[in-house]
Coordinates of C-alpha atoms (C1' of nucleotides) in Angstrom, one line a residue:
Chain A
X1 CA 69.6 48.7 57.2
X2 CA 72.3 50.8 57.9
X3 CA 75.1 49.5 55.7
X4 CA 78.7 51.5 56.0
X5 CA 78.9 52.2 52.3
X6 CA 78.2 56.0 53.9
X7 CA 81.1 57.0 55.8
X8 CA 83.1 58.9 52.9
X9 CA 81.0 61.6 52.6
X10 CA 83.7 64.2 53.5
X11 CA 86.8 63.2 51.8
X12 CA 87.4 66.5 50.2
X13 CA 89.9 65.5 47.5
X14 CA 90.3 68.6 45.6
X15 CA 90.7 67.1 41.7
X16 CA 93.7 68.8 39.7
X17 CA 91.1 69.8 37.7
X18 CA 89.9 72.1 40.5
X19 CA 86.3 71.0 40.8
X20 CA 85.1 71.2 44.4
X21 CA 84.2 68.5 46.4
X22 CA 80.6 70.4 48.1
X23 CA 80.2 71.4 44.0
X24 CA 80.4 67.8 43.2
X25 CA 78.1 66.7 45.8
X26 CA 75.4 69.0 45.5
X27 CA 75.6 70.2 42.1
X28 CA 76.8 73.3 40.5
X29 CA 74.4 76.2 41.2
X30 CA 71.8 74.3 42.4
X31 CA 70.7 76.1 45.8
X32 CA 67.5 74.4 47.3
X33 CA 66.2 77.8 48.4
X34 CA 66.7 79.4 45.0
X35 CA 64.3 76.8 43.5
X36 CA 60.3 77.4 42.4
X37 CA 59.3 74.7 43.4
X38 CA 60.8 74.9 47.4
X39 CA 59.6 79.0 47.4
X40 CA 56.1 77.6 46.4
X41 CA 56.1 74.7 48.8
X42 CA 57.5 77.1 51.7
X43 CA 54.5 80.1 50.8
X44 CA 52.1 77.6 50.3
X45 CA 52.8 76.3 53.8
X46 CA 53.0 79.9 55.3
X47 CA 49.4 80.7 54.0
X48 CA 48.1 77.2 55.3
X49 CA 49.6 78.4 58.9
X50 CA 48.4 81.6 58.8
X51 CA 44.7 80.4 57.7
X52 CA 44.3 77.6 60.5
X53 CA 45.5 80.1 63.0
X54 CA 43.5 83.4 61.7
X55 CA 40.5 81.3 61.1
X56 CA 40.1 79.0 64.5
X57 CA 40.7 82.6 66.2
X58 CA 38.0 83.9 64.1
X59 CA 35.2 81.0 64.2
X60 CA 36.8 78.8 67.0
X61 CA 38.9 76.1 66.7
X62 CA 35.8 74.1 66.4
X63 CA 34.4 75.0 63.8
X64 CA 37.1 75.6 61.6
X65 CA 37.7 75.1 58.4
X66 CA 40.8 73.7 55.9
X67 CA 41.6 76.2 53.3
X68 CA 40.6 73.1 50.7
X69 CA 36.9 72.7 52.6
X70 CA 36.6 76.3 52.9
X71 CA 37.2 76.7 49.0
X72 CA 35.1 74.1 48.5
X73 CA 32.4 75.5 50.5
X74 CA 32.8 78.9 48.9
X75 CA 32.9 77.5 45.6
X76 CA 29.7 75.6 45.9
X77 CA 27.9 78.6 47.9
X78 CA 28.7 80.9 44.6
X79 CA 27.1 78.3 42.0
X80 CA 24.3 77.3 44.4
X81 CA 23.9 73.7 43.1
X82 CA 27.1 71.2 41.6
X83 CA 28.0 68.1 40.7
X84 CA 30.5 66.4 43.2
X85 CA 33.1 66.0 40.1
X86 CA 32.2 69.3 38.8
X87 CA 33.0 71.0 41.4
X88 CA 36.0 69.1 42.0
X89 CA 37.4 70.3 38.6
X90 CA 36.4 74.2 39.9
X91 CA 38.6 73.8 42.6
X92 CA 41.0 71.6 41.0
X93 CA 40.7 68.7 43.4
X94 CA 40.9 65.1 41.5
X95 CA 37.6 62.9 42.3
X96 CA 38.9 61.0 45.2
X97 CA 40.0 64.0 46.9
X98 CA 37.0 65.9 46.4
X99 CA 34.8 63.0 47.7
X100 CA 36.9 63.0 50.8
X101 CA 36.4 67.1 51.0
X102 CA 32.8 66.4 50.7
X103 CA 32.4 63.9 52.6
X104 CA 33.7 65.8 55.7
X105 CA 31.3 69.3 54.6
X106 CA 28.5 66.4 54.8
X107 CA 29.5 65.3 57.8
X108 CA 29.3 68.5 59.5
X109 CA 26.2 69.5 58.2
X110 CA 27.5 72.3 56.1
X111 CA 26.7 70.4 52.5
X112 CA 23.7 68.1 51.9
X113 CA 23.2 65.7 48.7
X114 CA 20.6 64.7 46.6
X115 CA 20.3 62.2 43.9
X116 CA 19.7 63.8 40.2
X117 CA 16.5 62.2 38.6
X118 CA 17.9 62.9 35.2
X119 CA 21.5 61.2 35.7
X120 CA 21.9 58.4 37.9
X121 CA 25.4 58.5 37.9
X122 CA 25.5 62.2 39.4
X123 CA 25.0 63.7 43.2
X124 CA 23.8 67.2 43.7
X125 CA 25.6 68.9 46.3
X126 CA 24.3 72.3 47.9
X127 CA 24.9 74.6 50.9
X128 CA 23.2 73.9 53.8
X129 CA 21.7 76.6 55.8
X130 CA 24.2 75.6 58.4
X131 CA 26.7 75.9 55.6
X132 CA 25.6 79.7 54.4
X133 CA 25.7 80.8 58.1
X134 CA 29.9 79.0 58.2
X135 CA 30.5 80.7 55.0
X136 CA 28.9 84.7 55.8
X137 CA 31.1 84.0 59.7
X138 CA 34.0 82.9 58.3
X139 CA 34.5 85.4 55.3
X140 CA 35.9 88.2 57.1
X141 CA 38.9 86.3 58.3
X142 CA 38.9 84.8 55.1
X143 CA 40.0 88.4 53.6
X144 CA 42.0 89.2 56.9
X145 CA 44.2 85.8 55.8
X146 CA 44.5 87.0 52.1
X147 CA 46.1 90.4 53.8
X148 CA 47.8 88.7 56.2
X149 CA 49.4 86.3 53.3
X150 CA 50.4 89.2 51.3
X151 CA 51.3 91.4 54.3
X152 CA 55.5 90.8 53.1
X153 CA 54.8 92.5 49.7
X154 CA 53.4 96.6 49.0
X155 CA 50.6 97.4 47.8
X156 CA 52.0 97.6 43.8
X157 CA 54.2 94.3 44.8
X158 CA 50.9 92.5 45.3
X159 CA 49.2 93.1 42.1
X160 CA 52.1 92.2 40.3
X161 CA 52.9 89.3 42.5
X162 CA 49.3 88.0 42.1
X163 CA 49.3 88.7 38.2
X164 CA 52.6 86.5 37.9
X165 CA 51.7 83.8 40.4
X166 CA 48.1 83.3 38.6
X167 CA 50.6 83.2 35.2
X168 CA 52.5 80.4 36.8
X169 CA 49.0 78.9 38.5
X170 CA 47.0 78.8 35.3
X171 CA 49.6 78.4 32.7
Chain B
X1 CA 38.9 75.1 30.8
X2 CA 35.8 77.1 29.9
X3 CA 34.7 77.9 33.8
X4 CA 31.2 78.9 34.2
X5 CA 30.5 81.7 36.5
X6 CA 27.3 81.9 34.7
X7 CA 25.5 79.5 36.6
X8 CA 23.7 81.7 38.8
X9 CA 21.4 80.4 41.7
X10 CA 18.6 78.6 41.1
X11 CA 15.0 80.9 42.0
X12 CA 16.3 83.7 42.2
X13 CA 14.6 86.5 40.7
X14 CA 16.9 89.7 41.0
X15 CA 15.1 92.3 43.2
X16 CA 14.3 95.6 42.3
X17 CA 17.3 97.0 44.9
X18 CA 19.8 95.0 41.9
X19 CA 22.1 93.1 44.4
X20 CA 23.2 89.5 43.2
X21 CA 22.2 86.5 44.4
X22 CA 25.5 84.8 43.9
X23 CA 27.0 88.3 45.6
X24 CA 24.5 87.0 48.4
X25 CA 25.8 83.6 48.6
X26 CA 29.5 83.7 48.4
X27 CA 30.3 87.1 49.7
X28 CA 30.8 90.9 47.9
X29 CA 34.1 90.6 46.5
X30 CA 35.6 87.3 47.5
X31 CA 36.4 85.3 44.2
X32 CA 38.5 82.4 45.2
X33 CA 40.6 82.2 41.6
X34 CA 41.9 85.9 43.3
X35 CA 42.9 84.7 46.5
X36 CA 46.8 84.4 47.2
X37 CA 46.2 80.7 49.0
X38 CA 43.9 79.3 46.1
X39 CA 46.6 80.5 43.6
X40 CA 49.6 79.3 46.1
X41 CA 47.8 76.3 45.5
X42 CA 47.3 75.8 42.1
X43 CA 50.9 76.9 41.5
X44 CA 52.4 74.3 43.4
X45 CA 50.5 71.2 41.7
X46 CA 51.4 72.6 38.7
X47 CA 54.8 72.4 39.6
X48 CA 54.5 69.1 40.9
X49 CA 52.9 67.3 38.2
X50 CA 55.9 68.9 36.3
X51 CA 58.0 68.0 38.4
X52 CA 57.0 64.2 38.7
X53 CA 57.0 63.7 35.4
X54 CA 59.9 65.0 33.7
X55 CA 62.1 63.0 36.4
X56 CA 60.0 60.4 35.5
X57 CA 61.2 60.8 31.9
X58 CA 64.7 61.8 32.6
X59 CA 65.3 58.8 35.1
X60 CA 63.0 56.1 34.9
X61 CA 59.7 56.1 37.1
X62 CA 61.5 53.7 39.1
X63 CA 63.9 55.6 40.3
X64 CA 61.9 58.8 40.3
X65 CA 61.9 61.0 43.5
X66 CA 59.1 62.9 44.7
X67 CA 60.2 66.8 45.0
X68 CA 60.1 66.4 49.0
X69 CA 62.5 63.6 48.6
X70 CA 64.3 65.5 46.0
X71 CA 64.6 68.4 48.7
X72 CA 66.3 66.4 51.2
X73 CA 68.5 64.5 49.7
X74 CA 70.4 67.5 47.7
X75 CA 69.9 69.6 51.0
X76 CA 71.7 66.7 52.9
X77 CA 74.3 65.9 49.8
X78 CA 75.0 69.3 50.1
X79 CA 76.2 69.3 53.7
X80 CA 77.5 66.2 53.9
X81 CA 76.2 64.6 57.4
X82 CA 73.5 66.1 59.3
X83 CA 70.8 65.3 62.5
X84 CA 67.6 63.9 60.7
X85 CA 65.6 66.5 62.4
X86 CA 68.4 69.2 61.3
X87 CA 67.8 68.2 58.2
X88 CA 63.8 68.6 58.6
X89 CA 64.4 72.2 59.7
X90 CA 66.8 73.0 56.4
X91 CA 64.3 71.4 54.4
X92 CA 60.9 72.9 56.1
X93 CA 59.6 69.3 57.0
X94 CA 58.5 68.6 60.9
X95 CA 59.7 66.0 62.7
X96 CA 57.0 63.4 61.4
X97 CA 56.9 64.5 58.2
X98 CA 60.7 63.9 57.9
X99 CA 60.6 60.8 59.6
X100 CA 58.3 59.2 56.8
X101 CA 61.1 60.9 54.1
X102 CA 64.0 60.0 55.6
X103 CA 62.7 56.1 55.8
X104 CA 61.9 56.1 52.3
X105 CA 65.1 57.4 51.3
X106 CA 67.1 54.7 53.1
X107 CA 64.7 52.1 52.1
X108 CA 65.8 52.5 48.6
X109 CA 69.6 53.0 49.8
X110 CA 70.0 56.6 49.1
X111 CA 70.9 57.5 52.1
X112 CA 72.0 56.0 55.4
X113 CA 72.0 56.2 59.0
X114 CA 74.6 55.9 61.8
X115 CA 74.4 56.5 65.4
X116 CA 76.4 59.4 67.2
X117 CA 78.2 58.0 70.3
X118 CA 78.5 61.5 71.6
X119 CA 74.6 62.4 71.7
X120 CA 72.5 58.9 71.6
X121 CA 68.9 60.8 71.0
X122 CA 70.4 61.7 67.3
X123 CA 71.1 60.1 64.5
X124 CA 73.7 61.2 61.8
X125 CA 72.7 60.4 58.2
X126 CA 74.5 60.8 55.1
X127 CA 74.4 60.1 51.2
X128 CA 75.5 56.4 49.9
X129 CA 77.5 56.3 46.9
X130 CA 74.1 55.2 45.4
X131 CA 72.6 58.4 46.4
X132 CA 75.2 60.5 44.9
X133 CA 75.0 58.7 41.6
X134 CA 70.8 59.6 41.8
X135 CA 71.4 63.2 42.5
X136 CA 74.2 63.5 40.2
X137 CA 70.9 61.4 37.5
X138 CA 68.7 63.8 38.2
X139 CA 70.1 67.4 38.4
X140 CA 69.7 68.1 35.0
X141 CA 66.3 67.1 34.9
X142 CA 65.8 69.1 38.5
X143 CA 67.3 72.1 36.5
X144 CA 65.1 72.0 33.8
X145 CA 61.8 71.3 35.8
X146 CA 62.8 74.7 37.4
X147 CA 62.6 76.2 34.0
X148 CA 59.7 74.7 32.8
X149 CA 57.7 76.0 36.5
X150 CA 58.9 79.7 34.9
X151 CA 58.1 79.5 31.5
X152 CA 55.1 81.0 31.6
X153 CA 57.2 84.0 32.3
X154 CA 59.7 86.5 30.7
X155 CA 63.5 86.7 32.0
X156 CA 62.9 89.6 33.7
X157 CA 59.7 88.6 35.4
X158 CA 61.3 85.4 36.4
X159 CA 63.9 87.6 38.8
X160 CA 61.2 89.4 40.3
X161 CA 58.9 86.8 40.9
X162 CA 61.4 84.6 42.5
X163 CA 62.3 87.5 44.6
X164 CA 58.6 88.3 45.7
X165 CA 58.0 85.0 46.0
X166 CA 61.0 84.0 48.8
X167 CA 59.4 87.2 50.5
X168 CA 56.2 85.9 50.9
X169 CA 57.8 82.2 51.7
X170 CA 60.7 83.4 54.5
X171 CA 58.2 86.4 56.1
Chain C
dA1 C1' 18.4 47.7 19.3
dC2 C1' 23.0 47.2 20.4
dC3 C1' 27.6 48.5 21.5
dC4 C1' 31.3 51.3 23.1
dG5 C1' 33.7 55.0 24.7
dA6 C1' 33.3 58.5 28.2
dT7 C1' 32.0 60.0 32.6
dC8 C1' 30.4 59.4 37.5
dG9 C1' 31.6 58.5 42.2
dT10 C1' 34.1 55.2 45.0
dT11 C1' 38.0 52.6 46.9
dC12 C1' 42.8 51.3 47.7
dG13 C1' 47.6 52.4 48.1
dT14 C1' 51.1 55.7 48.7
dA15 C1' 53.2 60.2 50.0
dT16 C1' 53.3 64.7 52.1
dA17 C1' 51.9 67.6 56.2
dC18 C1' 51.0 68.7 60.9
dA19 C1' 49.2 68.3 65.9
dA20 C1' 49.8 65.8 69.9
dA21 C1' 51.6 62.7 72.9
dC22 C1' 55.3 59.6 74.1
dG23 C1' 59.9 57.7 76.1
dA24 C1' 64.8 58.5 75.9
dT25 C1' 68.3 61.5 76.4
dC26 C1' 70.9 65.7 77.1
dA27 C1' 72.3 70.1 79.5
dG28 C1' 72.2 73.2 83.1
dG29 C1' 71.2 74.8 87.7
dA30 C1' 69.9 74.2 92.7
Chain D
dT1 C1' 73.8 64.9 93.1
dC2 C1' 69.2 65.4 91.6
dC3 C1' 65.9 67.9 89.1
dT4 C1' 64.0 70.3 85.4
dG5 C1' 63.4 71.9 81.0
dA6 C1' 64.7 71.2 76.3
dT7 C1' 65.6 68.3 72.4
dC8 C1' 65.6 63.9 69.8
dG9 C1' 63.1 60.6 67.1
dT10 C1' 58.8 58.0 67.0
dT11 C1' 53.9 56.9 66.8
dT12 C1' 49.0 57.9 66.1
dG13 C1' 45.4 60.4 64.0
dT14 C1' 43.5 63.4 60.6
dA15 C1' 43.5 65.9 56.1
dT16 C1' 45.0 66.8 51.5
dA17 C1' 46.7 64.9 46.9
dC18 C1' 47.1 61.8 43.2
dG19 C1' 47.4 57.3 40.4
dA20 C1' 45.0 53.3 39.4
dA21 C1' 41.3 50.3 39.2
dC22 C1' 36.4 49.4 39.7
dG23 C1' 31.1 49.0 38.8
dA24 C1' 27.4 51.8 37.3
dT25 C1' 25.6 54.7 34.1
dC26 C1' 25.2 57.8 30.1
dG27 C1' 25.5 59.1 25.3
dG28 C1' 26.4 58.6 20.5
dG29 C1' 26.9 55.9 16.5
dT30 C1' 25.7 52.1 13.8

DNA sequence: ACCCGATCGTTCGTATACAAACGATCAGGA
DNA sequence: TCCTGATCGTTTGTATACGAACGATCGGGT
């Protein structure tokens, strides 16, 4: 596997036409940190720290929540009753994903099932008494991650900055 | 999407005080299309399903990179040799994480590996001609997936955005 | 009544992403 | 010298995330 067609990497041989040799390799004004894409990969992983630390601090590292279950769980707590798939699409999770989500809320006793008379096809999910309790202990730190997320921005910064992001989120 | 928050809760006959059930359920206040992590979310699939398939189009799905392996190969193209798990910090990946990249990469030939006789825990990669030809493919189409993640906003928002947005990433 | 396209939930495969533990190696100090 | 802490890359396990395919079911149109 490792084949020596690698070694040249640093043969700067500046061109007479003046073009530079980390320019060539990389890319003209192409700077990985300037990107969208890598700023919104990089705060996406921030909040995700922040919320597993804030929230096992919060609840206990037990019974903690993802940020994905915990929308999830929210989510279904605020319509009261859904459809796995429907839900799914509220949270925008594809089918497969959402069933694993579930799957886990199930298995903790947060979410219970039920078969719909009317469509055969469909499962009823709904909050567990269990699961209202997770969701009313949980919701403080839930706000207290929101802050925490936004803590780098002021106050005005932060309504523009969540006016712009849910441009970019919902376009 | 048409979303719903009409479904209310099922039996729930609103009580002469005039709080809401749903209120009751979910939380005063805490609507999860607001919060900074849902949005973080959303954002960045929406960039990635851009992402995947414009260089899709631009380069053939066959020799299509996901953005993560996008990240490291430019990041290490750029700088020409580097540790694997150097190149994990640079690129915000952890040492597993850049493990399962770095594989991938040099599995299609993209990049290769080398052992460095003056520290034998390391190992110095670098970008095969191969590799240089892909990034060299794809740049345009990287350049223009960046543009198509903004377009939902104006020039001028795009500067401030980006420059809110690598707050909240590098806090 | 039948058919046919759409939707439901599931499964498989692949790719991030991270915690935790591991052996190997390095660097510095007693 | 030896010891000790740090770093390197790997592996395992769990949790998103999505494409693709699947059988079951629903609904509408004929």
């Amino acid at each position: 596997m490792a084949d020596d067609t690698a070694l040249r990497s640093r043969d700067r041989r500046p061109r007479p036409g003046g073009e530079d040799a980390a320019r060539e390799a990389a890319g003209p004004d192409y700077v990985l940190e300037h990107q969208v894409g890598h700023l919104l990969r990089r705060a996406h992983q921030r909040h995700a720290a922040l919320f597993q630390g804030m929230l096992a601090d919060a609840v206990g590292s037990d019974a903690a929540l993802t940020p994905t279950q915990w929308a999830a769980l929210v989510k279904l707590a605020g319509l009261g009753e859904a459809t796995q798939n429907a839900l799914g699409r509220l949270t925008a999770m594809d089918p497969a994903t959402t069933q694993g989500v579930v799957r886990r809320l199930i298995a903790r006793g947060l979410v219970s099932r039920a078969a719909d008379p009317a469509d055969r096809r469909t499962l009823k999910l709904s909050v567990t008494q269990a699961g209202r309790e997770a969701v009313a202990a949980a919701l403080p730190a839930a706000c207290a991650i929101s802050e925490a997320t936004l803590a780098p921005l002021s106050d005005e910064e932060r309504d523009l900055f969540l006016d712009l992001l849910q441009r970019m989120a919902f376009a």
